[in-house]
PDB file of C-alpha atoms in Angstrom:
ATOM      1  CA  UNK A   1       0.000   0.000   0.000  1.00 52.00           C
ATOM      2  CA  UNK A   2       2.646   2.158   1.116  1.00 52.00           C
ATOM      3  CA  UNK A   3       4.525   1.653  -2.309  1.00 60.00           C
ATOM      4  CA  UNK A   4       1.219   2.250  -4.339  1.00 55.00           C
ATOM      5  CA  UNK A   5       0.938   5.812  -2.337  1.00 58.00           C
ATOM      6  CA  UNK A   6       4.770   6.883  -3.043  1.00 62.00           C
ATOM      7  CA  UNK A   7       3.434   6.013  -7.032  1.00 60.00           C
ATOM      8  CA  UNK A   8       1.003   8.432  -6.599  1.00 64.00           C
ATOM      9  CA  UNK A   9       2.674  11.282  -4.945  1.00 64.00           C
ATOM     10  CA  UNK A  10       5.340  10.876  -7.660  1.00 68.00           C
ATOM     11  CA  UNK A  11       2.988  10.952 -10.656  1.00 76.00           C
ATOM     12  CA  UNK A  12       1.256  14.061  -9.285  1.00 75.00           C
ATOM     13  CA  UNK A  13       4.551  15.560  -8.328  1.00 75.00           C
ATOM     14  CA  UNK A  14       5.454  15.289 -12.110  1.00 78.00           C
ATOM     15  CA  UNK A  15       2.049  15.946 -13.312  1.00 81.00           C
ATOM     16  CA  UNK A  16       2.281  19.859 -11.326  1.00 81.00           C
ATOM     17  CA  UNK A  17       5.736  20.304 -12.314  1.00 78.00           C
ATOM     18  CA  UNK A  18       4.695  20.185 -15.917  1.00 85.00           C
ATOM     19  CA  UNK A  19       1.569  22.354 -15.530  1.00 88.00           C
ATOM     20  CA  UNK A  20       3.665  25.278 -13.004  1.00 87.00           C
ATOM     21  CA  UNK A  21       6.048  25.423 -15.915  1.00 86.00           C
ATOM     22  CA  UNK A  22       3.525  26.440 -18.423  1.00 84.00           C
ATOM     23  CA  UNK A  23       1.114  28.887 -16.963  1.00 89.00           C
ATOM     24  CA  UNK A  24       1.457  32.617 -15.578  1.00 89.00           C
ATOM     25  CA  UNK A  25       2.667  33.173 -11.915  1.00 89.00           C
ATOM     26  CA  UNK A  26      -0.919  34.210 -11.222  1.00 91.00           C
ATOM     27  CA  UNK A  27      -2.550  30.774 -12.540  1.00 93.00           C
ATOM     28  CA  UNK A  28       0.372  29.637 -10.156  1.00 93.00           C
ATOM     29  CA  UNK A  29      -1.223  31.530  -6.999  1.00 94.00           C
ATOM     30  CA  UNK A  30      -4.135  29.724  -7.567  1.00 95.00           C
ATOM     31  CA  UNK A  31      -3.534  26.415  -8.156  1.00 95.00           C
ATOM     32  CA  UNK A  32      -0.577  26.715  -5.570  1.00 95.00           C
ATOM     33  CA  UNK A  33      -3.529  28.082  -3.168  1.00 96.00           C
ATOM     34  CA  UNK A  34      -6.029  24.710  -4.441  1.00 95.00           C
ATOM     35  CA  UNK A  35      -2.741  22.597  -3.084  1.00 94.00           C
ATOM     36  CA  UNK A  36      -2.762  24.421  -0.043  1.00 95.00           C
ATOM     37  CA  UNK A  37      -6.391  23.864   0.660  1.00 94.00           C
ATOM     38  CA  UNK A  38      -5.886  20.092  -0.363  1.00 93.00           C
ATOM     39  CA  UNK A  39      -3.205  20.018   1.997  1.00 92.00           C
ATOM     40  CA  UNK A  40      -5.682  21.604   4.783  1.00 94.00           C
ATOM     41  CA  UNK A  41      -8.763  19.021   4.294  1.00 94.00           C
ATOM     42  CA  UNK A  42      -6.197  15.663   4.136  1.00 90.00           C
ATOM     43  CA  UNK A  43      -5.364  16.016   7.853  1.00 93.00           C
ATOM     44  CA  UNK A  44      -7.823  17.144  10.819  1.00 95.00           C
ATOM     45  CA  UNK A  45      -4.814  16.025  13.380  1.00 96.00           C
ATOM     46  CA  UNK A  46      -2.296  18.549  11.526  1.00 96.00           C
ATOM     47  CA  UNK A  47      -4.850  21.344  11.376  1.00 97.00           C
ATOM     48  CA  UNK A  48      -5.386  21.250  14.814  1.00 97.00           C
ATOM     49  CA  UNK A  49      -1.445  21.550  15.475  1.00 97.00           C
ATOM     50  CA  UNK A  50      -1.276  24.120  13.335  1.00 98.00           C
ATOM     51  CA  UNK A  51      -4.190  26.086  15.043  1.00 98.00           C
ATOM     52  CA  UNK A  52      -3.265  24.970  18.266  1.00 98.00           C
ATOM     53  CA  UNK A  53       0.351  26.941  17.612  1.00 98.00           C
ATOM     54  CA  UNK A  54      -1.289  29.900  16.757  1.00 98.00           C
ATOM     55  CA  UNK A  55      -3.563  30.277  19.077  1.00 98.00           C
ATOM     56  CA  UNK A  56      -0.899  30.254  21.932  1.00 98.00           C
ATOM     57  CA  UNK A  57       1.296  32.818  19.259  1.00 98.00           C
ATOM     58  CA  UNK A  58      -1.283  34.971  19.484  1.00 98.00           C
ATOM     59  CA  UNK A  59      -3.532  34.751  22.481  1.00 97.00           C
ATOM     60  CA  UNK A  60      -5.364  37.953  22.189  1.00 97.00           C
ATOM     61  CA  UNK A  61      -6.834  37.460  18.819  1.00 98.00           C
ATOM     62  CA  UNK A  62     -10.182  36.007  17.852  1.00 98.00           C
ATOM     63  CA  UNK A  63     -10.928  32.188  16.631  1.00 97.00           C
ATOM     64  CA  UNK A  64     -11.288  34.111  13.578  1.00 98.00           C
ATOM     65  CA  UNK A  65      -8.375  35.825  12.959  1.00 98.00           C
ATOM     66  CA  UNK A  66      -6.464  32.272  14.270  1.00 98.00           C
ATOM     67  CA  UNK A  67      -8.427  30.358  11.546  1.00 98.00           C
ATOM     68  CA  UNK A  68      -7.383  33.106   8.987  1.00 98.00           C
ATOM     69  CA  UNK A  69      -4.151  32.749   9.647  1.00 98.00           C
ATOM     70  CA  UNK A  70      -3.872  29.103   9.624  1.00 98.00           C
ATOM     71  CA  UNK A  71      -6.010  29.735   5.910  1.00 97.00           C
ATOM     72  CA  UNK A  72      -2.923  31.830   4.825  1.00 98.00           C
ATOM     73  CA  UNK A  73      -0.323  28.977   6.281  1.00 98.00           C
ATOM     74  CA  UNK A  74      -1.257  26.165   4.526  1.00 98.00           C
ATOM     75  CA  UNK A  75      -1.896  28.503   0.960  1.00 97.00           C
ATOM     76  CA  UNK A  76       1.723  29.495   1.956  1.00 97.00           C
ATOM     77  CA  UNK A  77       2.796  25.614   1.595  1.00 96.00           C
ATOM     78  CA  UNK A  78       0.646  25.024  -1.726  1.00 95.00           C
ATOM     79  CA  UNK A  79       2.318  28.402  -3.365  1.00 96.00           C
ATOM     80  CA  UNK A  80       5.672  27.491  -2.462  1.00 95.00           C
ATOM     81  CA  UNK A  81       5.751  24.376  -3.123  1.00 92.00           C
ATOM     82  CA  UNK A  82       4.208  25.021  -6.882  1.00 93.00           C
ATOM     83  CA  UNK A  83       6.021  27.934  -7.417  1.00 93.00           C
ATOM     84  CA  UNK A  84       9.282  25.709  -6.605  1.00 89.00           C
ATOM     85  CA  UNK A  85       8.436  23.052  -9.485  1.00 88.00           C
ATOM     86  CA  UNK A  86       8.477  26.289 -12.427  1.00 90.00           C
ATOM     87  CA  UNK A  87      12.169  27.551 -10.994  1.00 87.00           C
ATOM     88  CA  UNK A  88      14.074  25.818 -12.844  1.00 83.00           C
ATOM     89  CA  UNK A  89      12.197  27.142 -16.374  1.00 86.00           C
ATOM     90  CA  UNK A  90      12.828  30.219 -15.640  1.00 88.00           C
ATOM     91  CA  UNK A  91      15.075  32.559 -17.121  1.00 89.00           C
ATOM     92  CA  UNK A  92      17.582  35.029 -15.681  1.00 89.00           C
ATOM     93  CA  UNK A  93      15.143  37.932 -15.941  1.00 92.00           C
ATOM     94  CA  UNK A  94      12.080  36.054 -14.876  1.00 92.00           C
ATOM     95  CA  UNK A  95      13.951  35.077 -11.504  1.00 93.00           C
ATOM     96  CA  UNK A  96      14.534  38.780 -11.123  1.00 94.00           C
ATOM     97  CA  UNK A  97      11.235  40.026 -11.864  1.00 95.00           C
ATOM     98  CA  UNK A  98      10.051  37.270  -9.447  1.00 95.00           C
ATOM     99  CA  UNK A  99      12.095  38.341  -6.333  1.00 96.00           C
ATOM    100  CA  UNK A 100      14.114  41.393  -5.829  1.00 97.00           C
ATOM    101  CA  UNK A 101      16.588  41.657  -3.463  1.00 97.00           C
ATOM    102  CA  UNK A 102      16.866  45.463  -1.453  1.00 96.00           C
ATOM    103  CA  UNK A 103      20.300  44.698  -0.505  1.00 96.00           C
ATOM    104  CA  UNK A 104      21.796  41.324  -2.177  1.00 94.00           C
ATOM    105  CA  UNK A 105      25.341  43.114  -2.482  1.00 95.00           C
ATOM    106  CA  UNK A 106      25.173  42.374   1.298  1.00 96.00           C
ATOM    107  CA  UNK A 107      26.174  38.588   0.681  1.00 94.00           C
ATOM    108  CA  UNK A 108      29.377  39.481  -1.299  1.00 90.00           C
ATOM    109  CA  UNK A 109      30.218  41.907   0.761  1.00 93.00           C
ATOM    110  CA  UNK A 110      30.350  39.412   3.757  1.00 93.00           C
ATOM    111  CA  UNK A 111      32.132  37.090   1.501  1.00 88.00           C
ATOM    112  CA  UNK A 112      35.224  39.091   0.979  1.00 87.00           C
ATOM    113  CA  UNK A 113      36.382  38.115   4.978  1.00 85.00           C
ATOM    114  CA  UNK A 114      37.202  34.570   3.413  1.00 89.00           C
ATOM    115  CA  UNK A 115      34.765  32.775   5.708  1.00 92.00           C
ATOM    116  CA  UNK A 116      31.902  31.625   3.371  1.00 94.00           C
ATOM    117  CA  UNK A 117      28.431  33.308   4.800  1.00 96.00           C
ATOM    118  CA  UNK A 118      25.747  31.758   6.258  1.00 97.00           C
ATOM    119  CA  UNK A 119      22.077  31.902   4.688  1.00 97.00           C
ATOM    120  CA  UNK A 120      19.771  31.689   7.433  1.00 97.00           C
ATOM    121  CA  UNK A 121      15.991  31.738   7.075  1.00 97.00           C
ATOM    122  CA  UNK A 122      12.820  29.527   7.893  1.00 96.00           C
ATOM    123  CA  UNK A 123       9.723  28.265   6.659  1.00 97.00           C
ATOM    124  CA  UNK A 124       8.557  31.761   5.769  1.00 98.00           C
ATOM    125  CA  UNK A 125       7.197  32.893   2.186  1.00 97.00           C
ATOM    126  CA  UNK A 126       8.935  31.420  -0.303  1.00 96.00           C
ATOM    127  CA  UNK A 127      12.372  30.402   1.248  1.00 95.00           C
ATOM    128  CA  UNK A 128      12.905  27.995  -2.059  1.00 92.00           C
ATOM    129  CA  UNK A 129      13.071  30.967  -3.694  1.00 93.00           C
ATOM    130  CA  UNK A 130      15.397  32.327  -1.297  1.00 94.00           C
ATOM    131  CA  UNK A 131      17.698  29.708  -1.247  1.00 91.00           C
ATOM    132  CA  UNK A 132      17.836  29.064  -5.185  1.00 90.00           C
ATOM    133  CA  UNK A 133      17.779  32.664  -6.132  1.00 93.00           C
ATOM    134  CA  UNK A 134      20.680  33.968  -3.120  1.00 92.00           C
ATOM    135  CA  UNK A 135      23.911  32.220  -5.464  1.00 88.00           C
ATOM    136  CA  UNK A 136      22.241  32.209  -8.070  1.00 89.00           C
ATOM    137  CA  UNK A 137      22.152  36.200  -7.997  1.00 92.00           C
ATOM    138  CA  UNK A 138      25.619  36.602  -6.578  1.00 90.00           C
ATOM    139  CA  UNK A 139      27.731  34.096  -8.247  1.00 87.00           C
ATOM    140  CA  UNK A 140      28.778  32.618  -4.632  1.00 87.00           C
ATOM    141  CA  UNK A 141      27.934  28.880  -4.536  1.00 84.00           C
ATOM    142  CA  UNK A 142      25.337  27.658  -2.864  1.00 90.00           C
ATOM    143  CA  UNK A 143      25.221  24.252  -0.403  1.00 93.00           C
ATOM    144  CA  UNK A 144      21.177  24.004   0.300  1.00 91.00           C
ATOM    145  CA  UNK A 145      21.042  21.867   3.691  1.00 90.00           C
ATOM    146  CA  UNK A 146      17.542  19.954   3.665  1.00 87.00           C
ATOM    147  CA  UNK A 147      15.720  17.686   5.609  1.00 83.00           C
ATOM    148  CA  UNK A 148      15.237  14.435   3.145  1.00 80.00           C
ATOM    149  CA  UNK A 149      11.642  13.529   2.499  1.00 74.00           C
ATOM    150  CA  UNK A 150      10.067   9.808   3.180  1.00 74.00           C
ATOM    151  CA  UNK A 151       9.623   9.286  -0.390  1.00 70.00           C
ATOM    152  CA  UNK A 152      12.807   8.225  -1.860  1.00 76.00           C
ATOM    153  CA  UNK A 153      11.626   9.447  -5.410  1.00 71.00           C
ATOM    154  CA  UNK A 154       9.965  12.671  -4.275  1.00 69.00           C
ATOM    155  CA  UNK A 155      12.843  13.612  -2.440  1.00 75.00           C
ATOM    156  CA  UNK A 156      15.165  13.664  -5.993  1.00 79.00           C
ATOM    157  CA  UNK A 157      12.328  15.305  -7.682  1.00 74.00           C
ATOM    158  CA  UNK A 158      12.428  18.342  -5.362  1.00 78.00           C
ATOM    159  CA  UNK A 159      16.333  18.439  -5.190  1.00 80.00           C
ATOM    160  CA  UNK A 160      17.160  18.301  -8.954  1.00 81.00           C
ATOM    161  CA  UNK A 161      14.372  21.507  -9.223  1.00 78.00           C
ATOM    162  CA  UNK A 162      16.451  22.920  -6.280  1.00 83.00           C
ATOM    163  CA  UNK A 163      19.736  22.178  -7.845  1.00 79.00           C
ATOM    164  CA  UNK A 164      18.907  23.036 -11.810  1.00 73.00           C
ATOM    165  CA  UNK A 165      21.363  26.286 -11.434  1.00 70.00           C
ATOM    166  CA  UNK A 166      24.301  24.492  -9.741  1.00 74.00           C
ATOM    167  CA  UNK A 167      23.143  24.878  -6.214  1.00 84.00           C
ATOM    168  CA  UNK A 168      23.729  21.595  -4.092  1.00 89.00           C
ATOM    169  CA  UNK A 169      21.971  19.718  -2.028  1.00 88.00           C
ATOM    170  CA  UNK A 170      23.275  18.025   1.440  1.00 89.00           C
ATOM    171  CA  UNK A 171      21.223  16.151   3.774  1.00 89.00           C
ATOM    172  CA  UNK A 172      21.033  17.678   7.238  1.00 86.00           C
ATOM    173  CA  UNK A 173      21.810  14.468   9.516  1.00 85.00           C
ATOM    174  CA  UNK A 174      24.825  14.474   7.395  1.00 84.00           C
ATOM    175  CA  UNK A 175      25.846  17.736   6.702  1.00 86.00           C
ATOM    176  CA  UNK A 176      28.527  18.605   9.170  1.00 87.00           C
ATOM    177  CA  UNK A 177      31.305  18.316   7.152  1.00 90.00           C
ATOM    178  CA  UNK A 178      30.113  19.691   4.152  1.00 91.00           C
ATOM    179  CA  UNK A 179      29.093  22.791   6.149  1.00 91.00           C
ATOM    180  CA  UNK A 180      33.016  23.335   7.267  1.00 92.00           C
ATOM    181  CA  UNK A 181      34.231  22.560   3.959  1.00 93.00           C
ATOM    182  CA  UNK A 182      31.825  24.715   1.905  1.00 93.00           C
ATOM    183  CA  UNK A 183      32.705  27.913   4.529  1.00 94.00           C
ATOM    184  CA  UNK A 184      36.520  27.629   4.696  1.00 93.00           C
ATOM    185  CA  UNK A 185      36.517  27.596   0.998  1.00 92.00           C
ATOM    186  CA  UNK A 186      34.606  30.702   0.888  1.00 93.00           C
ATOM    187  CA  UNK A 187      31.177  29.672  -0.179  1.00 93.00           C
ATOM    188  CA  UNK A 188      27.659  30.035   1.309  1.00 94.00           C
ATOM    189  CA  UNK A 189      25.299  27.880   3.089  1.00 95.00           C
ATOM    190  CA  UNK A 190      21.779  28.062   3.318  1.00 94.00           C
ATOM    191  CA  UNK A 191      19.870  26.559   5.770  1.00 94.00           C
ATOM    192  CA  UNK A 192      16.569  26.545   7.725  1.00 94.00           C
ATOM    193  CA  UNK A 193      16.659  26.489  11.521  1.00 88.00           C
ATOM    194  CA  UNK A 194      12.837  26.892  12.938  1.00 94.00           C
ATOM    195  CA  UNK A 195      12.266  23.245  13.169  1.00 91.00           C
ATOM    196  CA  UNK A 196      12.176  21.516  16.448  1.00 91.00           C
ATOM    197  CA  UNK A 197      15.495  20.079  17.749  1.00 88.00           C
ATOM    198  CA  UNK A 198      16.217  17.539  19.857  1.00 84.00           C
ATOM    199  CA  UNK A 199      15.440  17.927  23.863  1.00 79.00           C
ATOM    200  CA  UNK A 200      18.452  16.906  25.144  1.00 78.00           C
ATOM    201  CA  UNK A 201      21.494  18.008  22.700  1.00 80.00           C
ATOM    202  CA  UNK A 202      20.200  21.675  21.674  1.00 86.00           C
ATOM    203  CA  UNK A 203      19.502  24.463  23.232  1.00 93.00           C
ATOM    204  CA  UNK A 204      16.004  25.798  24.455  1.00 94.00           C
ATOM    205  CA  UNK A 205      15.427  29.479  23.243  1.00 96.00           C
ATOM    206  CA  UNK A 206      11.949  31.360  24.077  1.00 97.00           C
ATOM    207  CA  UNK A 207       9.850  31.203  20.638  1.00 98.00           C
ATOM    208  CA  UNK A 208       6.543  33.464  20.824  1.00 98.00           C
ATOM    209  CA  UNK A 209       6.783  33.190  24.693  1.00 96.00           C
ATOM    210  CA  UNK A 210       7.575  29.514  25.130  1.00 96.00           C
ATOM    211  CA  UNK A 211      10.592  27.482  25.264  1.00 96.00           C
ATOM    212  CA  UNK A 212      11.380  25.855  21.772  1.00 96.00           C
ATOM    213  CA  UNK A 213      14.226  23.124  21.297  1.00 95.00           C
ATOM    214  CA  UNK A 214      16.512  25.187  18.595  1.00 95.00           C
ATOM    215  CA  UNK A 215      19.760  23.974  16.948  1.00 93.00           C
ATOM    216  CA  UNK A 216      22.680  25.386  17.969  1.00 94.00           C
ATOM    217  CA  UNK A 217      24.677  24.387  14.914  1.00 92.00           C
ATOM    218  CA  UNK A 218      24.270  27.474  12.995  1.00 95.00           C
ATOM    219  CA  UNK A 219      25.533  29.534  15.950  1.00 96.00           C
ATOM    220  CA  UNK A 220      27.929  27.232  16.417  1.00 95.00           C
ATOM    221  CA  UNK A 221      29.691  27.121  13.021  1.00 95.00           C
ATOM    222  CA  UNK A 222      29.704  31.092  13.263  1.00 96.00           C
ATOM    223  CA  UNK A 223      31.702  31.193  16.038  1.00 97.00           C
ATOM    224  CA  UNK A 224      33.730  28.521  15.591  1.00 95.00           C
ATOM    225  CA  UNK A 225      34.659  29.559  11.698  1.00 95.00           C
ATOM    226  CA  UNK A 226      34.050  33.321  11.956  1.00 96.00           C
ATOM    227  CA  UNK A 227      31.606  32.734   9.560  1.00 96.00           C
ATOM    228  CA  UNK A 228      29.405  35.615   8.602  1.00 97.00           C
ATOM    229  CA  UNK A 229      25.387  35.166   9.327  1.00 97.00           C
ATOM    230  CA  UNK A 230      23.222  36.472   6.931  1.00 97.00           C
ATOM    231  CA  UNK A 231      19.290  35.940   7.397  1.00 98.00           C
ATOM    232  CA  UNK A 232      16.368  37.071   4.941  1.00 97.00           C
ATOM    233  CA  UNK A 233      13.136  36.184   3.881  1.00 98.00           C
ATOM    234  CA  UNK A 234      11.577  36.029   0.963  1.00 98.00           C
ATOM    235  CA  UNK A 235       8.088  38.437   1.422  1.00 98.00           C
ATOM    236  CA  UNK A 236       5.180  37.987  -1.023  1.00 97.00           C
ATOM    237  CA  UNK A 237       3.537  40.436  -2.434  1.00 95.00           C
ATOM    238  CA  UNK A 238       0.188  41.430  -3.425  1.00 91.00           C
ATOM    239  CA  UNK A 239       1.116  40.656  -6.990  1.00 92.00           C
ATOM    240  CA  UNK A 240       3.245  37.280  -6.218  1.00 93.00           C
ATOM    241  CA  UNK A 241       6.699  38.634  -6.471  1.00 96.00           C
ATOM    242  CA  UNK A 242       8.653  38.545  -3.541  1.00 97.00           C
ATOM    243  CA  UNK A 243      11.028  41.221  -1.664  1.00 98.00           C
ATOM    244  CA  UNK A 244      14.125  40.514   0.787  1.00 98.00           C
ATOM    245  CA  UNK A 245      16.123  42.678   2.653  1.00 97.00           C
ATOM    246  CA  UNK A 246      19.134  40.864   4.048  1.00 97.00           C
ATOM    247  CA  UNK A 247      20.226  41.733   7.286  1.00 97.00           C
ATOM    248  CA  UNK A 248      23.593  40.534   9.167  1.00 97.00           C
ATOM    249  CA  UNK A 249      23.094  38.513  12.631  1.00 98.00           C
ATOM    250  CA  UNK A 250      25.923  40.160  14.784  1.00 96.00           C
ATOM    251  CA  UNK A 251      28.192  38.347  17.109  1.00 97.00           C
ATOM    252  CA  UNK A 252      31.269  40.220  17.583  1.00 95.00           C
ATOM    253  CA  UNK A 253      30.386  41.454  20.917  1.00 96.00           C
ATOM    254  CA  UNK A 254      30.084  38.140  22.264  1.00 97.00           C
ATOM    255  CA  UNK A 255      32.637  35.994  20.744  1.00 93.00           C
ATOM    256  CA  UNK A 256      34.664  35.588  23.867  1.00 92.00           C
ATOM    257  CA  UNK A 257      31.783  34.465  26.378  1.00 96.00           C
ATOM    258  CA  UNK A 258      30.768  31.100  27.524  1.00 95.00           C
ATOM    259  CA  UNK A 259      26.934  31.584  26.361  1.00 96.00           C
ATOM    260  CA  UNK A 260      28.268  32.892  23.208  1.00 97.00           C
ATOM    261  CA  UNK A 261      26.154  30.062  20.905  1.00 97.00           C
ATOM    262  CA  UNK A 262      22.973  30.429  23.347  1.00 97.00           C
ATOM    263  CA  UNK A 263      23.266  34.360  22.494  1.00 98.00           C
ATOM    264  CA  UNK A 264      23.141  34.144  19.293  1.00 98.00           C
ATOM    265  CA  UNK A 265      20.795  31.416  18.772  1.00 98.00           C
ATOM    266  CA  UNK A 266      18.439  33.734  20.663  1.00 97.00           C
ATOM    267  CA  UNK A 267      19.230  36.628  18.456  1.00 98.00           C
ATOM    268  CA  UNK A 268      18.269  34.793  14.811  1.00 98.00           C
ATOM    269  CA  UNK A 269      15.494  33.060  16.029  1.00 98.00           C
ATOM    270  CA  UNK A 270      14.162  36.673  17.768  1.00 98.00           C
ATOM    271  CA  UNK A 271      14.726  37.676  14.428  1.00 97.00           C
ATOM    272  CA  UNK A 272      12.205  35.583  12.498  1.00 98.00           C
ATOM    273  CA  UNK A 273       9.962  35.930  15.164  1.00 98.00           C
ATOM    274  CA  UNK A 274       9.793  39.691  14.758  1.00 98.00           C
ATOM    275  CA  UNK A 275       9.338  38.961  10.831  1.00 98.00           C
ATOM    276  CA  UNK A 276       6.667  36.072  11.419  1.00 98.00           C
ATOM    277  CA  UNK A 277       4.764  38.743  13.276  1.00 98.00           C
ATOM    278  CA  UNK A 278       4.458  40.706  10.686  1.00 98.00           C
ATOM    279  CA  UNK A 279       2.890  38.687   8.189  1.00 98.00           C
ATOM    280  CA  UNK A 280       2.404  35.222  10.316  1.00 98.00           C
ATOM    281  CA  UNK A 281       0.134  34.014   7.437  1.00 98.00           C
ATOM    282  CA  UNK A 282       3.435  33.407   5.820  1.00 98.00           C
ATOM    283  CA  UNK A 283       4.823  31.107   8.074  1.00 98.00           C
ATOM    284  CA  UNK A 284       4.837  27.161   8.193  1.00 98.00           C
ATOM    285  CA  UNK A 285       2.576  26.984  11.461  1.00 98.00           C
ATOM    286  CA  UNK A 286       2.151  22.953  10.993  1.00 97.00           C
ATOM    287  CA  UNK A 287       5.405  22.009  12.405  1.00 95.00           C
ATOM    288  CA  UNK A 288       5.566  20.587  16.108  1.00 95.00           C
ATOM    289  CA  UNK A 289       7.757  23.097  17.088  1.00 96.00           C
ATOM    290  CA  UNK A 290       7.083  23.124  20.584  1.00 96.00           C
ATOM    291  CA  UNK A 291       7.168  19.421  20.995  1.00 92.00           C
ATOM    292  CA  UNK A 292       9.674  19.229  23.639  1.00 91.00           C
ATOM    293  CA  UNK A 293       9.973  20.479  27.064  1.00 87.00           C
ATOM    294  CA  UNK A 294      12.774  21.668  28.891  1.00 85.00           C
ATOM    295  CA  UNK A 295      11.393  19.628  32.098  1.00 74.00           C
ATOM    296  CA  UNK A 296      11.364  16.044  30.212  1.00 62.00           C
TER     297      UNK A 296
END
């Protein structure tokens, strides 16, 4: 049965890669918005996570402004994930129409100390985008850390659209040494960090006024390799293009203290909360991200 399913998800996976690659980015909002809603109705048990998170995110607003938001998540995921299937049909001046950067010469600027840079963003707008677009713009390569999906089949469908413009791919339980490598030779990595982490390795950093189990590896490879952090987010737009404005994580005030990696784990993921605030429709709300507990 299990093998049967996989078929599916892989014929359909091919079946909206070849549609998203033929219609206009508006068709794209809506059909990406249809997945969404699919997405929505084929699990009660997620939607309730997903409301469940918001609801203690945002305490003071009304059942319906929750259920609006949690609307806005999932036609987030159905965009995004549509959107990504088209990228790599797209030309040079497409891309840039699609996204614009405020401040992209940020990146090479950071990557004139030698250290690589660090890409650091979450499950906000369109961070395929982000991550494709970010070398793709600058000429830096890319190393795109991911979390591998279930499906072995899927999971090389998604990569080769993320890797069509010489990006690569590295799996994250496996990435460590890729990560160093990539940096010391001068090149960037990009990388999501708002998933939950494990209870008793990471570190626990308030998230929307609870304790959330956070990596500490991206702090952790800035200190240790002076490696610049970089974090943006890729902002829709009324229209369906997206804006970024890049903006440096700083640590150089706190390089020679103990807590140095709790410090600035605090400060990136303060970061995306202030920018999941704005817009939290944007945001990937169906994650267990407050799963663990510092008490277990």
């Amino acid at each position: 049965m299990q093998k049967i399913t996989e078929y599916i998800v892989n014929i359909v996976l091919l079946a909206l890669s070849t549609i998203s690659k033929h219609v206009s980015d508006s068709v794209r909002i809506k059909i990406g918005s249809l997945i969404g809603l699919c997405l929505r109705l084929l699990s009660k048990k997620r939607y309730n996570i997903t409301y469940d998170n918001i609801k203690h995110a945002f305490p003071d607003k009304t059942k319906r402004e929750l259920e609006s938001i949690a609307y806005d998540s999932y036609r987030n995921l159905g965009i995004t994930m549509f959107e990504l299937m088209a990228i790599p049909s797209m030309s040079a001046d497409e891309l840039k129409r699609k996204i614009v950067y405020e401040n992209i010469d940020l990146i090479a600027e950071k990557q004139k100390s030698g250290n690589g840079v660090i890409l650091l963003s979450g499950h906000y707008g369109n961070w395929e985008l982000l991550a494709y677009t970010a070398g793709y713009f600058t000429g830096v390569p890319v190393t795109i850390i991911v979390k591998p999906q279930r499906n072995k089949t899927a999971d090389e469908i998604l990569n080769s659209y993320r890797t069509s413009h010489n990006n690569k791919v590295v799996s994250m339980y496996n990435a460590a040494r890729t990560i160093v490598s990539e940096l010391r030779k001068g090149n960037m990595i990009a990388l999501l960090a708002d998933q939950s982490a494990t209870k008793d390795k990471d570190l626990f950093v308030d998230f929307f006024g609870r304790p959330a189990a956070t990596y500490e590896s991206p702090a952790a490879m800035a200190l240790r390799l002076n490696a610049p952090i970089v974090m943006g987010f890729a902002v829709r737009q009324k229209d369906g293009t997206y804006t970024v404005r890049l903006r440096e994580i700083p640590f150089d005030d706190i390089k020679d203290r103990e807590d140095a990696v709790s410090i600035l784990t605090e400060r990136h993921v303060k970061e995306l909360e202030n920018q999941i605030r704005l817009v939290p429709g944007l945001w990937a709300w169906q994650h267990k991200r407050w799963k663990h507990t510092p008490n277990e």
